[in-house]
Amino acid sequence: MSGWPILTTILLAPVAGAILIMLVPREKEELAKTIAATTTLVSMALSLWVWGTYDRSTGGFQFVEHVPWIPDLGVSYSLGVDGISVPMLVLTTLIGFSAVFASWRVAHRVKEFFSLFLLLLTGVMGTFVTTDLFIFFLFYEVVVIPIYLLIIMYGSSKRVTKEYAGMKLTIYLLVGSAFLLVGMISLFVKSGEILGYPSMDVLTLAALDFPVGFQVFVFALMAFGFGTLLSMFPFHAWSPDGYAGAPTAVSMVHAGVLKKIGGYALIRFGIWLLPQGAAYVAPLIAVLAIGNVVYAAFICLAQKDLKYIVGYSSVSHMGYVLLGLAALNLVSVNGAVMMMFGHGVMAALFFAMVGNLYDKSHTRNVDDFGGLAHRMPRLAFGFMLAGLASLGLPGLVNFIGEFTIFVGSFGVYRVFTVLAVSGIILTALYVLRALGNILFGPLREEWSHLEDLKGVEMVPLVVLGAAIIVGGLAPFSLMDIINLGVGDIVAHIGPLQLGGIGWFR
């Protein structure tokens, strides 16, 4: 496949699917769903091929595509993947393929739903594979529009209206993107002063030695922008309402990969381009990370709505990712990337199971259920697998990510790491309580008619469940490639200055 633009093909497959779906007669709903499944299958297969053939002996950016677009602004259509972006690309395609089948029951404006969803997937994948800041921002904006339309057109929520959830999510993301834009323009202008010509190319920017004060200013902007996207405390309020208001497929993508754009970009454009700025701001990020872990976990304990439980749980887990990034060493950042992958498949499976149960019962209140494991053993297995992965059980994918973060962070933030470990106990409390109420005990009479997962409903459980188990039993299959990408960036950090990292040791 030498010379074949495989990354562009991965991006365009869902776009082609969206166009084909719009050409299908409205009454051919099954055909529209089949097209969505086929095109996401193409992207998933090709992303797995990229993962399998990525040359681990050389590392760096591979499958590179570069086409000059706006030379005067230093903007190019530049794509490439390294050890960090490959797992994120695979994560997106696994969840995208699974989410199509989790949405098989959609019966209202089917063509519009799957077309918008495929465009959303293209935007998310694009953020992970581009090496140009301007193109990254374009893909980011492509994400915001479809997700807003999908929530207000197909969402459902009792605590807040879907319109409120969609608007709140969009405003938060746009405010965050405004800070990103200011940071990007600052990098663009400063690169022009240093090089004599401006550039948006990440590889070019990474080779520049920006003044320390400039790095602190721009990294702070990016930390706010990407932190908001990652649902960093206290800028997380948009996230649980967004989960609750979104249709199942969007909740899966939202929790599975949308937040990961924030973590990925914080590494790629923050730590890599502005290492001294990252070192200065890192202690503040560590403080906010503990806010994520502890505050969101306590909120989970008070929730009854399944989507809000999973939503706040995701906010809590993102605290682990932030702590790993704030420690700024190879082990902790490796763990953060592994955690992003593990949490992505776990949260997507959780939302797929919640969505299936809600479609059949029309309630998400954990106190309304009981004994479903007797009636729905496959659904119960999916809930248990996601729940145990959320706890960080050894042998499942989240364990290695959490453990590596704690090991890497302990030498930098001892007190914070101990506090973060306490989050595991809180997670066990709210997850086991919720699963116990839903799955065990006597079966309540009103749910004796519910049918278990069958046919296409099994696809999310099989695909995401396999990723959880394989990632847990063979973590080296992910860690070897992650280590290559993170190693290049951590080596770029060099000796830390300003002593900022030592404030909270």
Short mmCIF file of C-alpha atoms in Angstrom, two decimals:
data_model
loop_
_atom_site.label_atom_id
_atom_site.label_comp_id
_atom_site.label_asym_id
_atom_site.label_seq_id
_atom_site.Cartn_x
_atom_site.Cartn_y
_atom_site.Cartn_z
CA MET A 1 0.00 0.00 0.00
CA SER A 2 3.02 2.25 -0.36
CA GLY A 3 1.99 5.72 -1.54
CA TRP A 4 -1.71 5.09 -0.94
CA PRO A 5 -3.24 7.95 1.16
CA ILE A 6 -4.64 5.60 3.77
CA LEU A 7 -5.34 8.30 6.38
CA THR A 8 -7.34 10.34 3.88
CA THR A 9 -9.23 7.17 2.96
CA ILE A 10 -10.06 6.57 6.62
CA LEU A 11 -11.38 10.13 6.90
CA LEU A 12 -13.33 10.10 3.64
CA ALA A 13 -15.06 6.73 4.10
CA PRO A 14 -17.65 8.19 6.55
CA VAL A 15 -18.04 11.30 4.35
CA ALA A 16 -18.77 9.08 1.35
CA GLY A 17 -21.24 7.18 3.53
CA ALA A 18 -22.98 10.41 4.54
CA ILE A 19 -23.34 11.47 0.90
CA LEU A 20 -24.65 8.05 -0.18
CA ILE A 21 -27.18 8.03 2.66
CA MET A 22 -28.56 11.41 1.59
CA LEU A 23 -29.10 9.95 -1.91
CA VAL A 24 -31.04 6.96 -0.59
CA PRO A 25 -34.87 7.19 -0.75
CA ARG A 26 -36.30 8.13 2.64
CA GLU A 27 -38.24 4.87 3.00
CA LYS A 28 -35.02 2.79 2.61
CA GLU A 29 -34.05 3.12 6.25
CA GLU A 30 -32.36 -0.29 6.48
CA LEU A 31 -30.18 0.61 3.49
CA ALA A 32 -29.12 3.88 5.16
CA LYS A 33 -28.12 1.97 8.31
CA THR A 34 -26.24 -0.62 6.26
CA ILE A 35 -24.27 2.11 4.47
CA ALA A 36 -23.34 3.66 7.82
CA ALA A 37 -22.23 0.26 9.14
CA THR A 38 -20.22 -0.51 6.01
CA THR A 39 -18.35 2.79 5.85
CA THR A 40 -17.50 2.76 9.55
CA LEU A 41 -16.34 -0.84 9.11
CA VAL A 42 -13.99 0.34 6.35
CA SER A 43 -12.53 3.03 8.62
CA MET A 44 -12.16 0.56 11.49
CA ALA A 45 -10.46 -2.09 9.36
CA LEU A 46 -8.02 0.44 7.88
CA SER A 47 -7.21 1.95 11.29
CA LEU A 48 -6.44 -1.54 12.62
CA TRP A 49 -4.24 -2.07 9.57
CA VAL A 50 -2.39 1.18 10.39
CA TRP A 51 -1.94 -0.02 13.97
CA GLY A 52 -0.63 -3.41 12.82
CA THR A 53 1.77 -2.07 10.20
CA TYR A 54 3.08 0.98 12.09
CA ASP A 55 6.87 0.53 12.11
CA ARG A 56 7.79 0.24 15.79
CA SER A 57 11.49 0.08 15.03
CA THR A 58 11.57 3.68 13.79
CA GLY A 59 8.62 5.40 15.52
CA GLY A 60 7.84 9.03 14.68
CA PHE A 61 5.15 10.17 12.26
CA GLN A 62 4.25 7.61 9.60
CA PHE A 63 1.70 7.36 6.76
CA VAL A 64 2.46 11.04 6.18
CA GLU A 65 0.46 13.05 3.62
CA HIS A 66 1.33 16.66 2.84
CA VAL A 67 -0.36 18.99 0.37
CA PRO A 68 0.25 22.79 0.57
CA TRP A 69 -3.07 24.59 0.89
CA ILE A 70 -2.60 28.26 1.88
CA PRO A 71 1.16 28.90 1.47
CA ASP A 72 0.98 32.56 2.58
CA LEU A 73 -0.40 31.44 5.94
CA GLY A 74 1.84 28.39 6.21
CA VAL A 75 -1.20 26.10 6.14
CA SER A 76 -1.03 22.62 4.61
CA TYR A 77 -3.27 19.59 4.48
CA SER A 78 -0.86 17.55 6.57
CA LEU A 79 -1.71 14.16 8.01
CA GLY A 80 0.40 11.63 9.91
CA VAL A 81 0.20 9.33 12.92
CA ASP A 82 2.63 8.55 15.73
CA GLY A 83 2.45 6.38 18.82
CA ILE A 84 -0.12 8.64 20.49
CA SER A 85 -2.46 9.25 17.59
CA VAL A 86 -2.66 5.61 16.42
CA PRO A 87 -4.44 4.39 19.60
CA MET A 88 -6.80 7.39 19.48
CA LEU A 89 -7.62 6.69 15.82
CA VAL A 90 -8.32 3.01 16.56
CA LEU A 91 -10.41 3.99 19.59
CA THR A 92 -12.55 6.32 17.45
CA THR A 93 -13.22 3.77 14.74
CA LEU A 94 -14.05 0.99 17.22
CA ILE A 95 -16.58 3.22 18.97
CA GLY A 96 -17.93 4.65 15.71
CA PHE A 97 -18.63 1.19 14.28
CA SER A 98 -20.22 0.03 17.54
CA ALA A 99 -22.32 3.18 17.88
CA VAL A 100 -23.96 2.61 14.50
CA PHE A 101 -25.38 -0.70 15.76
CA ALA A 102 -26.28 0.83 19.11
CA SER A 103 -28.44 3.27 17.09
CA TRP A 104 -30.21 0.61 15.03
CA ARG A 105 -33.51 1.42 16.75
CA VAL A 106 -33.48 5.03 15.56
CA ALA A 107 -36.72 5.48 13.62
CA HIS A 108 -37.05 9.25 13.22
CA ARG A 109 -35.26 11.02 10.37
CA VAL A 110 -32.94 8.06 9.95
CA LYS A 111 -31.05 9.50 6.98
CA GLU A 112 -30.27 12.75 8.76
CA PHE A 113 -29.20 10.95 11.93
CA PHE A 114 -26.65 8.68 10.30
CA SER A 115 -25.36 11.37 7.94
CA LEU A 116 -24.69 13.75 10.83
CA PHE A 117 -23.17 10.96 12.88
CA LEU A 118 -20.75 10.03 10.09
CA LEU A 119 -19.68 13.67 9.72
CA LEU A 120 -19.12 13.80 13.48
CA LEU A 121 -16.84 10.77 13.25
CA THR A 122 -14.84 12.35 10.43
CA GLY A 123 -14.29 15.47 12.51
CA VAL A 124 -13.10 13.50 15.53
CA MET A 125 -10.75 11.30 13.51
CA GLY A 126 -9.36 14.34 11.73
CA THR A 127 -8.26 15.96 14.99
CA PHE A 128 -6.16 12.88 15.79
CA VAL A 129 -4.35 12.54 12.47
CA THR A 130 -3.57 16.08 11.35
CA THR A 131 -0.18 17.67 11.97
CA ASP A 132 -1.29 21.19 11.09
CA LEU A 133 -2.77 23.47 13.73
CA PHE A 134 -5.15 25.18 11.32
CA ILE A 135 -6.49 21.87 9.97
CA PHE A 136 -6.87 20.64 13.55
CA PHE A 137 -9.03 23.65 14.34
CA LEU A 138 -11.17 23.02 11.25
CA PHE A 139 -11.80 19.39 12.24
CA TYR A 140 -12.59 20.54 15.79
CA GLU A 141 -15.26 22.90 14.47
CA VAL A 142 -16.64 20.08 12.29
CA VAL A 143 -17.21 18.14 15.52
CA VAL A 144 -19.20 20.88 17.26
CA ILE A 145 -21.93 21.42 14.64
CA PRO A 146 -23.12 17.79 14.13
CA ILE A 147 -23.04 17.02 17.85
CA TYR A 148 -25.27 20.03 18.59
CA LEU A 149 -27.78 19.04 15.89
CA LEU A 150 -27.81 15.39 16.98
CA ILE A 151 -28.56 16.31 20.60
CA ILE A 152 -31.37 18.79 19.93
CA MET A 153 -32.97 16.60 17.22
CA TYR A 154 -32.61 13.12 18.72
CA GLY A 155 -31.78 13.57 22.39
CA SER A 156 -33.90 12.94 25.46
CA SER A 157 -33.56 14.01 29.06
CA LYS A 158 -35.89 14.48 32.02
CA ARG A 159 -33.70 16.61 34.30
CA VAL A 160 -32.91 19.20 31.61
CA THR A 161 -34.30 19.63 28.12
CA LYS A 162 -32.32 18.33 25.17
CA GLU A 163 -32.22 21.87 23.79
CA TYR A 164 -30.64 23.11 27.02
CA ALA A 165 -28.13 20.23 27.04
CA GLY A 166 -27.16 20.82 23.41
CA MET A 167 -26.83 24.58 23.81
CA LYS A 168 -24.83 24.29 27.04
CA LEU A 169 -22.41 21.81 25.47
CA THR A 170 -21.98 23.94 22.37
CA ILE A 171 -21.36 27.16 24.28
CA TYR A 172 -18.72 25.53 26.50
CA LEU A 173 -16.95 24.01 23.50
CA LEU A 174 -17.03 27.27 21.55
CA VAL A 175 -15.72 29.30 24.50
CA GLY A 176 -12.91 26.75 24.84
CA SER A 177 -12.19 26.95 21.13
CA ALA A 178 -11.93 30.75 21.36
CA PHE A 179 -9.03 30.38 23.80
CA LEU A 180 -7.47 27.80 21.49
CA LEU A 181 -7.75 30.17 18.58
CA VAL A 182 -5.96 32.93 20.47
CA GLY A 183 -3.20 30.46 21.39
CA MET A 184 -2.88 29.25 17.81
CA ILE A 185 -2.67 32.77 16.43
CA SER A 186 -0.01 33.58 19.02
CA LEU A 187 2.06 30.58 17.87
CA PHE A 188 1.52 31.57 14.25
CA VAL A 189 2.71 35.14 14.78
CA LYS A 190 5.64 34.17 17.00
CA SER A 191 6.85 31.55 14.55
CA GLY A 192 6.92 34.28 11.90
CA GLU A 193 9.14 36.43 14.13
CA ILE A 194 11.57 33.56 14.77
CA LEU A 195 11.64 31.90 11.34
CA GLY A 196 11.00 34.90 9.12
CA TYR A 197 7.85 33.20 7.83
CA PRO A 198 4.75 32.02 9.77
CA SER A 199 3.91 28.35 10.11
CA MET A 200 1.06 26.17 11.34
CA ASP A 201 3.04 22.95 10.90
CA VAL A 202 3.39 21.14 14.23
CA LEU A 203 6.78 19.60 13.39
CA THR A 204 8.16 23.01 12.49
CA LEU A 205 6.73 24.64 15.63
CA ALA A 206 8.09 21.85 17.85
CA ALA A 207 11.62 22.61 16.67
CA LEU A 208 11.40 26.26 17.79
CA ASP A 209 12.61 27.51 21.17
CA PHE A 210 9.88 29.93 22.23
CA PRO A 211 10.61 32.41 25.08
CA VAL A 212 9.59 31.06 28.49
CA GLY A 213 7.10 33.85 29.24
CA PHE A 214 5.44 33.29 25.88
CA GLN A 215 5.22 29.56 26.56
CA VAL A 216 3.54 30.09 29.92
CA PHE A 217 0.97 32.48 28.43
CA VAL A 218 0.06 30.30 25.45
CA PHE A 219 0.08 27.03 27.40
CA ALA A 220 -2.32 28.56 29.94
CA LEU A 221 -4.69 29.45 27.08
CA MET A 222 -4.48 25.93 25.69
CA ALA A 223 -4.86 24.33 29.10
CA PHE A 224 -8.13 26.22 29.56
CA GLY A 225 -9.38 25.42 26.06
CA PHE A 226 -8.40 21.75 25.95
CA GLY A 227 -9.14 21.35 29.65
CA THR A 228 -12.72 22.47 29.06
CA LEU A 229 -13.01 19.87 26.30
CA LEU A 230 -11.59 17.26 28.70
CA SER A 231 -14.16 18.38 31.32
CA MET A 232 -11.47 19.61 33.70
CA PHE A 233 -12.86 20.74 37.09
CA PRO A 234 -14.49 23.31 37.45
CA PHE A 235 -15.21 23.63 33.72
CA HIS A 236 -16.96 20.26 33.52
CA ALA A 237 -20.62 21.24 34.02
CA TRP A 238 -21.46 20.89 30.34
CA SER A 239 -20.43 17.27 30.23
CA PRO A 240 -22.98 15.30 32.38
CA ASP A 241 -25.93 17.26 30.95
CA GLY A 242 -24.53 16.63 27.48
CA TYR A 243 -24.37 12.90 28.16
CA ALA A 244 -27.88 12.80 29.55
CA GLY A 245 -29.38 14.80 26.71
CA ALA A 246 -27.61 13.03 23.86
CA PRO A 247 -28.83 9.97 21.94
CA THR A 248 -26.94 6.74 22.69
CA ALA A 249 -24.49 6.96 19.78
CA VAL A 250 -23.53 10.53 20.61
CA SER A 251 -23.11 9.67 24.30
CA MET A 252 -20.76 6.87 23.25
CA VAL A 253 -18.67 9.18 21.06
CA HIS A 254 -18.89 12.02 23.56
CA ALA A 255 -17.56 9.97 26.48
CA GLY A 256 -15.40 7.67 24.40
CA VAL A 257 -13.45 10.04 22.20
CA LEU A 258 -14.64 13.66 22.35
CA LYS A 259 -13.02 14.21 25.75
CA LYS A 260 -9.90 12.47 24.49
CA ILE A 261 -9.39 15.23 21.93
CA GLY A 262 -8.69 17.52 24.89
CA GLY A 263 -6.14 15.16 26.45
CA TYR A 264 -4.52 14.32 23.13
CA ALA A 265 -4.23 17.97 22.09
CA LEU A 266 -2.87 18.98 25.49
CA ILE A 267 0.01 16.55 24.85
CA ARG A 268 0.47 17.27 21.16
CA PHE A 269 0.11 21.05 21.09
CA GLY A 270 0.68 21.92 24.72
CA ILE A 271 3.41 19.80 26.26
CA TRP A 272 5.25 19.16 23.00
CA LEU A 273 5.31 22.71 21.62
CA LEU A 274 5.47 24.56 24.96
CA PRO A 275 7.35 22.33 27.45
CA GLN A 276 8.47 25.12 29.80
CA GLY A 277 4.99 26.56 29.85
CA ALA A 278 3.65 23.09 30.70
CA ALA A 279 6.14 22.77 33.56
CA TYR A 280 5.03 26.10 35.02
CA VAL A 281 1.28 25.43 34.82
CA ALA A 282 1.44 21.69 35.64
CA PRO A 283 1.00 22.03 39.43
CA LEU A 284 -2.26 23.94 38.95
CA ILE A 285 -3.48 21.22 36.59
CA ALA A 286 -2.63 18.61 39.24
CA VAL A 287 -4.77 20.49 41.79
CA LEU A 288 -7.72 20.63 39.38
CA ALA A 289 -7.19 16.94 38.55
CA ILE A 290 -7.86 16.01 42.17
CA GLY A 291 -11.00 18.15 41.99
CA ASN A 292 -12.09 15.97 39.07
CA VAL A 293 -11.34 12.69 40.82
CA VAL A 294 -12.83 13.39 44.25
CA TYR A 295 -15.61 15.94 43.61
CA ALA A 296 -17.13 14.09 40.63
CA ALA A 297 -16.93 10.75 42.47
CA PHE A 298 -18.91 12.17 45.42
CA ILE A 299 -21.49 13.58 42.99
CA CYS A 300 -21.85 10.08 41.50
CA LEU A 301 -22.79 8.73 44.91
CA ALA A 302 -25.86 11.01 44.96
CA GLN A 303 -27.09 10.19 41.44
CA LYS A 304 -29.99 7.91 40.49
CA ASP A 305 -30.01 8.48 36.73
CA LEU A 306 -27.72 5.94 35.03
CA LYS A 307 -26.50 8.42 32.43
CA TYR A 308 -25.58 10.96 35.08
CA ILE A 309 -23.74 8.26 37.04
CA VAL A 310 -21.66 7.31 34.00
CA GLY A 311 -21.30 10.98 33.05
CA TYR A 312 -19.89 12.12 36.39
CA SER A 313 -17.82 8.94 36.54
CA SER A 314 -16.21 10.00 33.26
CA VAL A 315 -15.44 13.42 34.71
CA SER A 316 -13.83 11.70 37.68
CA HIS A 317 -11.72 9.39 35.49
CA MET A 318 -10.48 12.32 33.44
CA GLY A 319 -8.86 13.53 36.66
CA TYR A 320 -6.50 10.55 36.48
CA VAL A 321 -5.57 11.53 32.93
CA LEU A 322 -4.89 15.13 33.99
CA LEU A 323 -2.77 14.00 36.93
CA GLY A 324 -0.69 11.80 34.61
CA LEU A 325 -0.17 14.70 32.20
CA ALA A 326 0.71 17.11 35.02
CA ALA A 327 3.51 14.84 36.28
CA LEU A 328 5.27 15.31 32.91
CA ASN A 329 7.33 12.13 32.87
CA LEU A 330 7.44 9.15 30.54
CA VAL A 331 5.66 6.73 32.87
CA SER A 332 2.84 9.07 33.88
CA VAL A 333 2.11 10.37 30.38
CA ASN A 334 2.19 6.79 29.03
CA GLY A 335 -0.40 5.93 31.65
CA ALA A 336 -2.52 8.95 30.71
CA VAL A 337 -2.67 7.89 27.05
CA MET A 338 -3.41 4.27 28.03
CA MET A 339 -6.12 5.53 30.37
CA MET A 340 -7.69 7.58 27.58
CA PHE A 341 -7.96 4.46 25.42
CA GLY A 342 -9.21 2.27 28.25
CA HIS A 343 -11.75 4.77 29.51
CA GLY A 344 -12.95 5.34 25.95
CA VAL A 345 -13.95 1.73 25.28
CA MET A 346 -15.29 1.27 28.82
CA ALA A 347 -17.48 4.40 28.81
CA ALA A 348 -18.78 3.67 25.29
CA LEU A 349 -19.82 0.16 26.34
CA PHE A 350 -21.49 1.54 29.46
CA PHE A 351 -23.53 4.03 27.41
CA ALA A 352 -24.41 1.36 24.83
CA MET A 353 -25.87 -0.81 27.60
CA VAL A 354 -27.68 2.13 29.22
CA GLY A 355 -29.13 3.16 25.84
CA ASN A 356 -30.37 -0.36 25.11
CA LEU A 357 -32.01 -0.64 28.53
CA TYR A 358 -33.63 2.81 28.19
CA ASP A 359 -35.01 1.99 24.73
CA LYS A 360 -36.80 -1.02 26.20
CA SER A 361 -37.83 0.29 29.61
CA HIS A 362 -38.03 4.11 29.08
CA THR A 363 -36.38 4.78 32.43
CA ARG A 364 -32.80 5.20 33.61
CA ASN A 365 -33.49 5.40 37.34
CA VAL A 366 -31.44 2.71 39.09
CA ASP A 367 -34.10 2.34 41.81
CA ASP A 368 -36.71 1.35 39.20
CA PHE A 369 -34.90 -1.89 38.36
CA GLY A 370 -33.98 -5.13 40.05
CA GLY A 371 -32.96 -8.65 39.06
CA LEU A 372 -32.39 -7.94 35.37
CA ALA A 373 -29.53 -10.46 35.29
CA HIS A 374 -32.16 -13.21 35.46
CA ARG A 375 -34.00 -11.88 32.42
CA MET A 376 -31.16 -10.23 30.44
CA PRO A 377 -27.88 -12.11 31.08
CA ARG A 378 -26.06 -10.65 28.03
CA LEU A 379 -26.94 -7.09 28.99
CA ALA A 380 -25.92 -7.90 32.56
CA PHE A 381 -22.56 -9.17 31.30
CA GLY A 382 -22.03 -5.90 29.40
CA PHE A 383 -22.86 -3.83 32.48
CA MET A 384 -20.60 -5.94 34.67
CA LEU A 385 -17.70 -5.82 32.20
CA ALA A 386 -17.91 -2.03 31.90
CA GLY A 387 -18.40 -1.62 35.64
CA LEU A 388 -15.44 -3.79 36.60
CA ALA A 389 -13.27 -2.03 34.02
CA SER A 390 -14.32 1.27 35.58
CA LEU A 391 -13.04 0.00 38.94
CA GLY A 392 -9.65 -0.70 37.38
CA LEU A 393 -9.88 -4.46 37.94
CA PRO A 394 -6.62 -6.25 36.99
CA GLY A 395 -6.98 -8.07 33.67
CA LEU A 396 -9.18 -5.34 32.19
CA VAL A 397 -7.99 -2.40 30.14
CA ASN A 398 -8.21 0.41 32.70
CA PHE A 399 -5.98 -1.29 35.26
CA ILE A 400 -2.68 -0.74 33.50
CA GLY A 401 -3.52 2.92 32.74
CA GLU A 402 -4.45 3.79 36.33
CA PHE A 403 -1.53 1.84 37.80
CA THR A 404 0.98 3.50 35.47
CA ILE A 405 -0.38 6.97 36.23
CA PHE A 406 -0.08 6.38 39.97
CA VAL A 407 3.48 5.04 39.65
CA GLY A 408 4.57 7.93 37.44
CA SER A 409 2.85 10.62 39.51
CA PHE A 410 3.85 9.46 42.98
CA GLY A 411 7.40 10.76 42.72
CA VAL A 412 6.14 14.18 41.64
CA TYR A 413 2.89 14.71 43.59
CA ARG A 414 2.85 12.28 46.51
CA VAL A 415 -0.13 13.74 48.37
CA PHE A 416 -2.20 14.21 45.23
CA THR A 417 -1.49 10.67 44.12
CA VAL A 418 -2.70 9.28 47.43
CA LEU A 419 -5.88 11.37 47.10
CA ALA A 420 -6.34 10.13 43.55
CA VAL A 421 -6.05 6.52 44.69
CA SER A 422 -8.96 7.17 47.07
CA GLY A 423 -11.07 7.73 43.97
CA ILE A 424 -10.92 3.99 43.30
CA ILE A 425 -12.77 3.35 46.57
CA LEU A 426 -15.45 5.89 45.73
CA THR A 427 -15.78 4.42 42.24
CA ALA A 428 -16.33 0.97 43.72
CA LEU A 429 -19.08 2.36 45.96
CA TYR A 430 -21.20 3.99 43.26
CA VAL A 431 -20.59 1.42 40.52
CA LEU A 432 -21.30 -1.65 42.65
CA ARG A 433 -24.35 -0.01 44.21
CA ALA A 434 -25.79 0.85 40.79
CA LEU A 435 -25.09 -2.58 39.30
CA GLY A 436 -26.47 -4.29 42.38
CA ASN A 437 -29.74 -2.36 42.17
CA ILE A 438 -30.15 -3.01 38.45
CA LEU A 439 -28.97 -6.56 37.98
CA PHE A 440 -29.38 -8.54 41.19
CA GLY A 441 -32.07 -9.45 43.67
CA PRO A 442 -35.54 -10.65 42.64
CA LEU A 443 -36.78 -9.70 39.17
CA ARG A 444 -39.44 -7.02 39.38
CA GLU A 445 -42.69 -8.02 37.70
CA GLU A 446 -42.91 -4.94 35.44
CA TRP A 447 -39.65 -5.92 33.71
CA SER A 448 -40.45 -9.59 33.11
CA HIS A 449 -41.25 -8.80 29.46
CA LEU A 450 -37.88 -7.24 28.58
CA GLU A 451 -35.85 -9.02 25.91
CA ASP A 452 -32.12 -9.57 26.19
CA LEU A 453 -29.55 -8.34 23.66
CA LYS A 454 -29.82 -10.14 20.33
CA GLY A 455 -28.78 -9.71 16.70
CA VAL A 456 -27.18 -6.35 15.90
CA GLU A 457 -27.57 -5.30 19.54
CA MET A 458 -24.71 -7.66 20.35
CA VAL A 459 -22.19 -5.79 18.17
CA PRO A 460 -21.23 -3.06 20.72
CA LEU A 461 -20.82 -5.69 23.44
CA VAL A 462 -18.65 -7.93 21.25
CA VAL A 463 -16.44 -5.18 19.76
CA LEU A 464 -15.96 -3.00 22.85
CA GLY A 465 -15.94 -5.95 25.24
CA ALA A 466 -13.14 -7.56 23.22
CA ALA A 467 -11.15 -4.31 23.36
CA ILE A 468 -11.56 -4.16 27.15
CA ILE A 469 -10.40 -7.75 27.65
CA VAL A 470 -7.59 -7.76 25.05
CA GLY A 471 -6.30 -4.40 26.29
CA GLY A 472 -6.26 -5.78 29.82
CA LEU A 473 -4.66 -9.14 29.11
CA ALA A 474 -2.19 -7.89 26.48
CA PRO A 475 -1.46 -4.26 27.45
CA PHE A 476 1.90 -4.45 25.68
CA SER A 477 0.01 -4.40 22.37
CA LEU A 478 -0.89 -0.79 23.18
CA MET A 479 1.92 0.29 25.48
CA ASP A 480 4.70 -0.47 23.01
CA ILE A 481 3.32 1.94 20.44
CA ILE A 482 2.22 4.53 23.03
CA ASN A 483 5.70 4.52 24.53
CA LEU A 484 7.19 5.48 21.16
CA GLY A 485 5.00 8.56 20.79
CA VAL A 486 5.23 9.72 24.39
CA GLY A 487 8.99 9.08 24.50
CA ASP A 488 9.59 11.53 21.65
CA ILE A 489 7.60 14.24 23.42
CA VAL A 490 8.99 13.71 26.91
CA ALA A 491 12.53 13.76 25.50
CA HIS A 492 11.65 17.14 24.02
CA ILE A 493 10.81 18.55 27.45
CA GLY A 494 14.39 18.52 28.69
CA PRO A 495 15.41 20.09 32.01
CA LEU A 496 12.46 21.85 33.64
CA GLN A 497 12.87 25.51 34.55
CA LEU A 498 11.16 27.96 36.91
CA GLY A 499 10.70 25.31 39.59
CA GLY A 500 6.98 25.40 38.99
CA ILE A 501 6.80 21.63 39.10
CA GLY A 502 8.00 21.68 42.68
CA TRP A 503 5.32 23.91 44.16
CA PHE A 504 3.10 21.08 45.34
CA ARG A 505 5.55 18.24 45.84
#
